[in-house]
Short mmCIF file of C-alpha atoms in Angstrom, two decimals:
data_model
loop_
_atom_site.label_atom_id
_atom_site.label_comp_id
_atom_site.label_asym_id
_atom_site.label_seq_id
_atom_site.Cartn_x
_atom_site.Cartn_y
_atom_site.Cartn_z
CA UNK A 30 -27.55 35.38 -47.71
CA UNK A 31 -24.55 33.54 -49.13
CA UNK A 32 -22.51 34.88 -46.75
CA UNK A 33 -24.37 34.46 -44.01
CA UNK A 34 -24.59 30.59 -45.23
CA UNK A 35 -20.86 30.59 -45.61
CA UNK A 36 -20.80 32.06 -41.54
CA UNK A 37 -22.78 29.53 -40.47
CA UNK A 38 -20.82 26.78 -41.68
CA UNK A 39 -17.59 27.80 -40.38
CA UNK A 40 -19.23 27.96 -36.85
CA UNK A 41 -20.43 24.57 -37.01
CA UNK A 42 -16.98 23.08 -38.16
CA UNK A 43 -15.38 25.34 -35.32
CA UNK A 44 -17.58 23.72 -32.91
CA UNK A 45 -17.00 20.24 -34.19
CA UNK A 46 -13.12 20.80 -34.08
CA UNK A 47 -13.37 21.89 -30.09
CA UNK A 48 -15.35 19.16 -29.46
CA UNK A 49 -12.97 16.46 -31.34
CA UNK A 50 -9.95 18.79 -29.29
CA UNK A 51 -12.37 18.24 -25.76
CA UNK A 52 -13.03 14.24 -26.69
CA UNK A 53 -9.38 13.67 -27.68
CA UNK A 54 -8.52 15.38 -23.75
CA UNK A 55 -10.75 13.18 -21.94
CA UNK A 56 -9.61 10.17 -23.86
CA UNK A 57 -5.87 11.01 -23.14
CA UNK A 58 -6.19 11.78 -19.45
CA UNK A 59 -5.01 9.23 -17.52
CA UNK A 60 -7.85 7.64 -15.43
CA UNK A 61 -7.20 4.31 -14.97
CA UNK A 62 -10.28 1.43 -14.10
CA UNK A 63 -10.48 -1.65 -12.38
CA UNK A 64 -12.88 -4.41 -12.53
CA UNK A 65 -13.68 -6.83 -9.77
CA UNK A 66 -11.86 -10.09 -10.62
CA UNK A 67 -12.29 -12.40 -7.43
CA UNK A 68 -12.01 -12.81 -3.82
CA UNK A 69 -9.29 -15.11 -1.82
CA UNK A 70 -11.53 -16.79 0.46
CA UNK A 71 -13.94 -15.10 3.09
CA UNK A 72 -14.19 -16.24 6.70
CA UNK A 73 -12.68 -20.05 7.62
CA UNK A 74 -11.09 -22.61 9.37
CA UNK A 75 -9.55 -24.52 6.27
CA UNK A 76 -5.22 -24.20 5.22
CA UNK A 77 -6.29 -22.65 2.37
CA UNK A 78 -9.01 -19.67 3.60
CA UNK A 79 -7.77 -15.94 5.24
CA UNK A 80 -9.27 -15.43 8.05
CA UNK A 81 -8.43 -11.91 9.08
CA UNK A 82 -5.74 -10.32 6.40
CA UNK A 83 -3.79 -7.04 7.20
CA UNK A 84 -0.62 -7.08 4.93
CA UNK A 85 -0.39 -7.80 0.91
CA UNK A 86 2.91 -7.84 -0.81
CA UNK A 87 3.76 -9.35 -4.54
CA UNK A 88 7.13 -11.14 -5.07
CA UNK A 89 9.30 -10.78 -8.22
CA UNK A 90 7.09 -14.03 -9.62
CA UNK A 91 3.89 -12.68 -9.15
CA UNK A 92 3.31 -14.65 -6.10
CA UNK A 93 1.10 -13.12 -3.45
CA UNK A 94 1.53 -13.06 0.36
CA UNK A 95 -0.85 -12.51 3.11
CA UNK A 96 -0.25 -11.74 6.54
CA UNK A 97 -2.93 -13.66 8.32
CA UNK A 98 -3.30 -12.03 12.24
CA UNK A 99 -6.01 -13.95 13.67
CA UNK A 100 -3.75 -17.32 13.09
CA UNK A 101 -0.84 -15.88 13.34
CA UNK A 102 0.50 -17.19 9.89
CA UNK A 103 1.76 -15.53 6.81
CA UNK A 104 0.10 -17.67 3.43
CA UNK A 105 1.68 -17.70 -0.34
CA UNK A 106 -1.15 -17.57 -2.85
CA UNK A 107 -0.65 -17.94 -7.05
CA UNK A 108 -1.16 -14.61 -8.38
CA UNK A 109 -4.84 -16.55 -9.10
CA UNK A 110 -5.51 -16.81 -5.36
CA UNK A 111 -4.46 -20.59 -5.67
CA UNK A 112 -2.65 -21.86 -2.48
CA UNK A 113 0.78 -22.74 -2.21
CA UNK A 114 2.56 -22.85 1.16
CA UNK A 115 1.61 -21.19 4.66
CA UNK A 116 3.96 -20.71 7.66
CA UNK A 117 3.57 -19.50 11.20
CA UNK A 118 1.97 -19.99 14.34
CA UNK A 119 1.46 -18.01 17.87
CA UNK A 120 4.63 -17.49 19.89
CA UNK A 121 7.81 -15.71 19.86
CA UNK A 122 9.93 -18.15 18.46
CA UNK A 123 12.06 -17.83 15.67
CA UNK A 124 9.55 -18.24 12.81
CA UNK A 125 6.54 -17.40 15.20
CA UNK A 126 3.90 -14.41 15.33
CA UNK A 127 2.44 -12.51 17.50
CA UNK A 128 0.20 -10.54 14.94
CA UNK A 129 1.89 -9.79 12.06
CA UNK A 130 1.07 -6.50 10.36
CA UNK A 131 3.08 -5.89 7.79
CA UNK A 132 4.81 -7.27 4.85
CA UNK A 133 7.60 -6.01 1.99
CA UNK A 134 9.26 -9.15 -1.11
CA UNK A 135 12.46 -7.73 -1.55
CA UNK A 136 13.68 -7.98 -4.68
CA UNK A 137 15.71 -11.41 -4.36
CA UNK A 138 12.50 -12.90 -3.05
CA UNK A 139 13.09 -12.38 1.02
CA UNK A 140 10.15 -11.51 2.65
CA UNK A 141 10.14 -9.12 6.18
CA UNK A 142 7.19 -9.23 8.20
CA UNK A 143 6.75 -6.96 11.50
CA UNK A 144 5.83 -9.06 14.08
CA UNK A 145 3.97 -6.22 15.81
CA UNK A 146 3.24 -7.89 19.16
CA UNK A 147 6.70 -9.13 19.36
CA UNK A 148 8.14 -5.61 18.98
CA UNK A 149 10.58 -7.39 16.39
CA UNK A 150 11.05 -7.46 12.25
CA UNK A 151 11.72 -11.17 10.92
CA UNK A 152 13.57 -12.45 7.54
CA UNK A 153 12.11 -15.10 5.69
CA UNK A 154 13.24 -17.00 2.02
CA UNK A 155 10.16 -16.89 -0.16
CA UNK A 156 9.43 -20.34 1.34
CA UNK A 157 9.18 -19.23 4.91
CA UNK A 158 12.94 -20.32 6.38
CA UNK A 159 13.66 -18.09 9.02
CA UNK A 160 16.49 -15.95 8.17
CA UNK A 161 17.33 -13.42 11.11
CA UNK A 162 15.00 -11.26 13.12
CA UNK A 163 15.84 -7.58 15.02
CA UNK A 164 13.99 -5.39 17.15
CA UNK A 165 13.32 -5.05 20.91
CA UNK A 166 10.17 -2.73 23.05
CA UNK A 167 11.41 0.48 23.61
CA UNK A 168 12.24 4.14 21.73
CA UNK A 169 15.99 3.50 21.51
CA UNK A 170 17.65 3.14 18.21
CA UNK A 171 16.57 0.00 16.79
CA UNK A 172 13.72 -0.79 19.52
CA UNK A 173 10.19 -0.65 18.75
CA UNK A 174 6.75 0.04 20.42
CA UNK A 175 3.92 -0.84 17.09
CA UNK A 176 6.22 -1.95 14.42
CA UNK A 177 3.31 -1.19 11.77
CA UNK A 178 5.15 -1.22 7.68
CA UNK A 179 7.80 -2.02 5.76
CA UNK A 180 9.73 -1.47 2.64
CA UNK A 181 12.62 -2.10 1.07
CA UNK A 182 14.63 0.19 -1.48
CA UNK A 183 16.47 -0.92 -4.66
CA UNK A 184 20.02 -1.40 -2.12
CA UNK A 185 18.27 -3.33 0.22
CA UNK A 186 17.81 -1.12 2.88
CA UNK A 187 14.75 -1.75 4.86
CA UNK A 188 12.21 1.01 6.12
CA UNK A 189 10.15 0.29 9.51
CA UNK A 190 7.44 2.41 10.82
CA UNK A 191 6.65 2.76 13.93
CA UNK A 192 2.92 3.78 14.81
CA UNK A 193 3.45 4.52 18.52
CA UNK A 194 6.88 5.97 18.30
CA UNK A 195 5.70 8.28 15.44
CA UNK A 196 9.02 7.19 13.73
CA UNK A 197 10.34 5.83 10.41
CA UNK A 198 13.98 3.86 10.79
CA UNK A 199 16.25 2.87 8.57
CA UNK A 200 18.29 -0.72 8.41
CA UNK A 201 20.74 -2.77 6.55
CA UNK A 202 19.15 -5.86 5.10
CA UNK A 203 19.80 -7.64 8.12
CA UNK A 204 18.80 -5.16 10.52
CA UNK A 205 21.96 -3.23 11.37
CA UNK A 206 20.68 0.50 12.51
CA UNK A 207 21.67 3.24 10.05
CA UNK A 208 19.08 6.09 11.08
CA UNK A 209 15.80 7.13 12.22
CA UNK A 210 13.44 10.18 11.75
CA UNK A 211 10.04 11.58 13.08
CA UNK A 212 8.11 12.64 16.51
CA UNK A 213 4.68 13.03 17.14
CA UNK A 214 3.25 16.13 15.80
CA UNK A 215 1.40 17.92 12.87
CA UNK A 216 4.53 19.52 11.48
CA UNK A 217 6.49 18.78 8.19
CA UNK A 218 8.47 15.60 9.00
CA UNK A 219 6.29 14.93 12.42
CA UNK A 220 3.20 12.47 12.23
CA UNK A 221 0.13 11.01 13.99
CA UNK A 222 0.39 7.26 13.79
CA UNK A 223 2.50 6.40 10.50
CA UNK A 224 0.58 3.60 9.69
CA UNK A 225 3.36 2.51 6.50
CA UNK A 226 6.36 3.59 4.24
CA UNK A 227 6.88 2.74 0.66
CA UNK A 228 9.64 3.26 -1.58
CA UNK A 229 9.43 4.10 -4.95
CA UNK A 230 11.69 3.64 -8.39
CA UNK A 231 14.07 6.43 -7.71
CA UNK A 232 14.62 5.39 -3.86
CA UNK A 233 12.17 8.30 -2.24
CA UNK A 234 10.51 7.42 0.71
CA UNK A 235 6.52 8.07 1.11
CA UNK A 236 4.89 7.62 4.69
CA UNK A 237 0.85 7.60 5.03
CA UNK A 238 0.73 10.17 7.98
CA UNK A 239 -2.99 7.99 9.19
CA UNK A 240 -3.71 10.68 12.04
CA UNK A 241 -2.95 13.66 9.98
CA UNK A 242 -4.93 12.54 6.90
CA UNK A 243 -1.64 13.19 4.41
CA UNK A 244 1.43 11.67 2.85
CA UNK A 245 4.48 13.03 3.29
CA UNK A 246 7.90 12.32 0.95
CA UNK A 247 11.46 12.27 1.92
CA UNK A 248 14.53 11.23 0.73
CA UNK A 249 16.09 8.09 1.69
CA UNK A 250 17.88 9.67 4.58
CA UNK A 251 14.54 11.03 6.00
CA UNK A 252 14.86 14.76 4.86
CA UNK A 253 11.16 16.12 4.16
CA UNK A 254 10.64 16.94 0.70
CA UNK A 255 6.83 17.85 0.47
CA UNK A 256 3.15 16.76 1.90
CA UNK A 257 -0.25 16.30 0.22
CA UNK A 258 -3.75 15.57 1.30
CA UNK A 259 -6.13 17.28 3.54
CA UNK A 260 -9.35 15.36 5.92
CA UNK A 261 -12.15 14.60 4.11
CA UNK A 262 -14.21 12.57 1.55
CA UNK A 263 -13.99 14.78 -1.68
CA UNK A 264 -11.52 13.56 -4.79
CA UNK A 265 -7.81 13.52 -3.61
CA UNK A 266 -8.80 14.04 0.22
CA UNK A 267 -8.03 11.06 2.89
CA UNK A 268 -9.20 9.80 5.86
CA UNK A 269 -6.88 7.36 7.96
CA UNK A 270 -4.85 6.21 4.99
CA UNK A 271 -3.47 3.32 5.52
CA UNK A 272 -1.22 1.79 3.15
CA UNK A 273 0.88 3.12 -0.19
CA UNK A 274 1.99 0.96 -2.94
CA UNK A 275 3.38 1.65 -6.84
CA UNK A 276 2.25 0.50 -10.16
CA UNK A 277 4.54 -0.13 -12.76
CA UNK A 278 4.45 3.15 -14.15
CA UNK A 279 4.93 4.50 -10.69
CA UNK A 280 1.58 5.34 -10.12
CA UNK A 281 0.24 5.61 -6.03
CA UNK A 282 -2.07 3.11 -4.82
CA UNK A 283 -3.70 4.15 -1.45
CA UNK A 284 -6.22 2.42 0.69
CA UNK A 285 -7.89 5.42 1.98
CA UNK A 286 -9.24 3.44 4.87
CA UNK A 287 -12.08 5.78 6.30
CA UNK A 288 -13.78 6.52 3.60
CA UNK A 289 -13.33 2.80 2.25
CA UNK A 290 -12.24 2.80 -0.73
CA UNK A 291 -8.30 3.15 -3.01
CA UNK A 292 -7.28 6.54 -4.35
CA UNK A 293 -4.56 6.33 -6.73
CA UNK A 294 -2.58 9.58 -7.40
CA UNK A 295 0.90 10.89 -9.75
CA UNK A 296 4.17 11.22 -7.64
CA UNK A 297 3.51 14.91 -7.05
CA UNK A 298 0.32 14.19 -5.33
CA UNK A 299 -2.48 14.59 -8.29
CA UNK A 300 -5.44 12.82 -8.27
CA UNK A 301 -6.49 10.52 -10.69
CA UNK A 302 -8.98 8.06 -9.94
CA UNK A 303 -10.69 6.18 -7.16
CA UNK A 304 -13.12 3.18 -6.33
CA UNK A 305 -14.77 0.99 -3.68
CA UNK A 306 -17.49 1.81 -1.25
CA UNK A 307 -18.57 0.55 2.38
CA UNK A 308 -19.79 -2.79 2.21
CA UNK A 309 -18.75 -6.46 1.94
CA UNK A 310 -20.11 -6.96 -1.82
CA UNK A 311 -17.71 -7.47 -4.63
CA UNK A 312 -15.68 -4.02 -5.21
CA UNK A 313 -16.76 -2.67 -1.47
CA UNK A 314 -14.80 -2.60 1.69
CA UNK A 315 -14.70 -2.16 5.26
CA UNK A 316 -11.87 -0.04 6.21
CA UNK A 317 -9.36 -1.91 3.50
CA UNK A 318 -5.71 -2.21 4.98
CA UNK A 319 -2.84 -2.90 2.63
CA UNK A 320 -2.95 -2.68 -1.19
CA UNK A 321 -0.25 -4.36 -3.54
CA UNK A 322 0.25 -4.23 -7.50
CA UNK A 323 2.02 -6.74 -9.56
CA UNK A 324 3.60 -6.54 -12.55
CA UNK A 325 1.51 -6.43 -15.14
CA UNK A 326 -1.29 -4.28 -13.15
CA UNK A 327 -3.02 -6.42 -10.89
CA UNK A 328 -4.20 -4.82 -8.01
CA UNK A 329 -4.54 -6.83 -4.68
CA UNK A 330 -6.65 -5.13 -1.92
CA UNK A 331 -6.80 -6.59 1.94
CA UNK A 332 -10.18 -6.25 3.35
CA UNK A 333 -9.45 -6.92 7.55
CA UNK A 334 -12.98 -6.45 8.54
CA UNK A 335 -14.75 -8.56 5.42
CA UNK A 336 -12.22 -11.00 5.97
CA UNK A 337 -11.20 -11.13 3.01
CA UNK A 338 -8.33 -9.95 -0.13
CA UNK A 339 -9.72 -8.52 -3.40
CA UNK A 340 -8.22 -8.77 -6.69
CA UNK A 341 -8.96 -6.31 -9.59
CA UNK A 342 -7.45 -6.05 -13.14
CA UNK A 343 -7.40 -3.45 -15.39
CA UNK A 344 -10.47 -2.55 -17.52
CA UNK A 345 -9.64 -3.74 -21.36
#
């Protein structure tokens, strides 16, 4: 009986310790949460409201920039949402829009918008001073048919993609031609409307392949390194992604566009958390666009169709 006692007990404090072991792995995983924090205006005719938002970017001060297409008008917001400056208008003039898609802060503050209708990239100072501007219509080097993202790398080389020349090119900081890479096509280093590019910490390029429902990596001179995703709603699968950003741990940020909502993934492609549904309630979206992260892990989320940008900050 006693040592049938003395059995028993060693079970039960076997049990407990692969528990504590199974509690102490969920707790350690990373899986990080987001809580719904506000709202930059919906809908409006007012300076300070976005009516229809499409690119987010973060400059080295935590101020936040909005492409706004239906005004044709890029607007700088505090990292609270409060208004600061807005510049912009219809045309193509130096300094004017002709839907402006997407935006990149470089890391003195310059901000590079592609002027998508214009078949051009502009230069701006964080205030909105015209700089310089490049780009022409066409599939030469240096032309452009949907200039769609942009990014910038640590030397201040600037990444454009181009959705309707399935291409990703490469420029000096003021728009010199260095290289290009891509075709249309389902193969490693082809894609199906690149709808961005992103650079991360150690200079690799990342490209959202939208039509292909996958991301593909390369190194800064376009060689393909490796590809993840497949189409579909389950964890870690995509549908028309959109847009890629970084934390600053170097975590992915994607707006997974078709299935409304942001995935966020490891370098190598693992999945690690999600949120958002379809809607136009706090925390849901309508086919979100572009995605940006400051500095200390705010997470800024353009909703085109709600007309509106999210915020979210991590969960204490």
């Amino acid at each position: 009986m006693h040592f049938l006692l003395v059995v028993g007990v060693m079970l039960l404090l076997s049990f407990a310790f692969l528990s504590f072991i199974t509690i102490i792995k969920v707790v350690s995983s990373p899986s990080p949460g987001f809580t719904f924090a506000q709202s930059i205006p919906k809908e409006g005719n007012s300076e300070i409201q976005v009516i229809q938002p499409e690119g987010v970017d973060i400059d080295p001060e935590g101020n936040l920039y909005v492409n706004d297409i239906e005004p044709n008008r890029i607007i700088k917001f505090s990292n609270n949402g409060t208004y600061i400056l807005s510049w912009g208008s219809t045309g193509s003039n130096d300094g004017q829009f002709n839907h402006p898609h997407g935006n990149e802060v470089d890391q003195d503050g310059n901000v590079y918008i592609t002027d998508q209708g214009n078949t051009r990239v502009q230069k701006f100072t964080s205030n909105g001073t015209f700089l310089t501007k490049w780009g022409s219509e066409g599939s030469e080097d240096g032309q452009f048919v949907h200039p769609h993202g942009v990014a910038v790398d640590s030397k201040g080389n600037v990444f454009v993609s181009d959705r309707d020349n399935a291409n990703i090119q490469k420029f000096t900081s003021n728009g010199t031609f260095i290289t290009k890479w891509g075709s249309e096509g389902s193969e490693d280093g082809q894609f199906i409307q690149p709808w961005d590019v992103a650079v991360d910490s150690s200079n690799l390029v990342y490209v959202p392949d939208y039509g292909n429902n996958r991301i593909q990596v390369f190194t800064n001179n376009g060689t393909f390194i490796t590809k993840w995703g497949s189409e579909g709603s389950a964890d870690g699968q995509l549908n028309q992604p959109a847009v890629i950003t970084f934390d600053p741990t170097g975590l992915l940020y994607i707006t997974d566009s078709g299935n409304h909502r942001v995935q966020t993934f490891d370098k190598n492609g693992t999945f690690i958390a999600k949120w958002g549904s379809k809607g136009d309630g706090d925390g849901q979206f309508s086919k979100p666009e572009s995605i940006a992260v400051d500095h200390v892990g705010h997470v800024y989320v353009a909703d085109t169709t709600n007309n509106n940008v999210q915020m979210y900050i991590p969960k204490s």
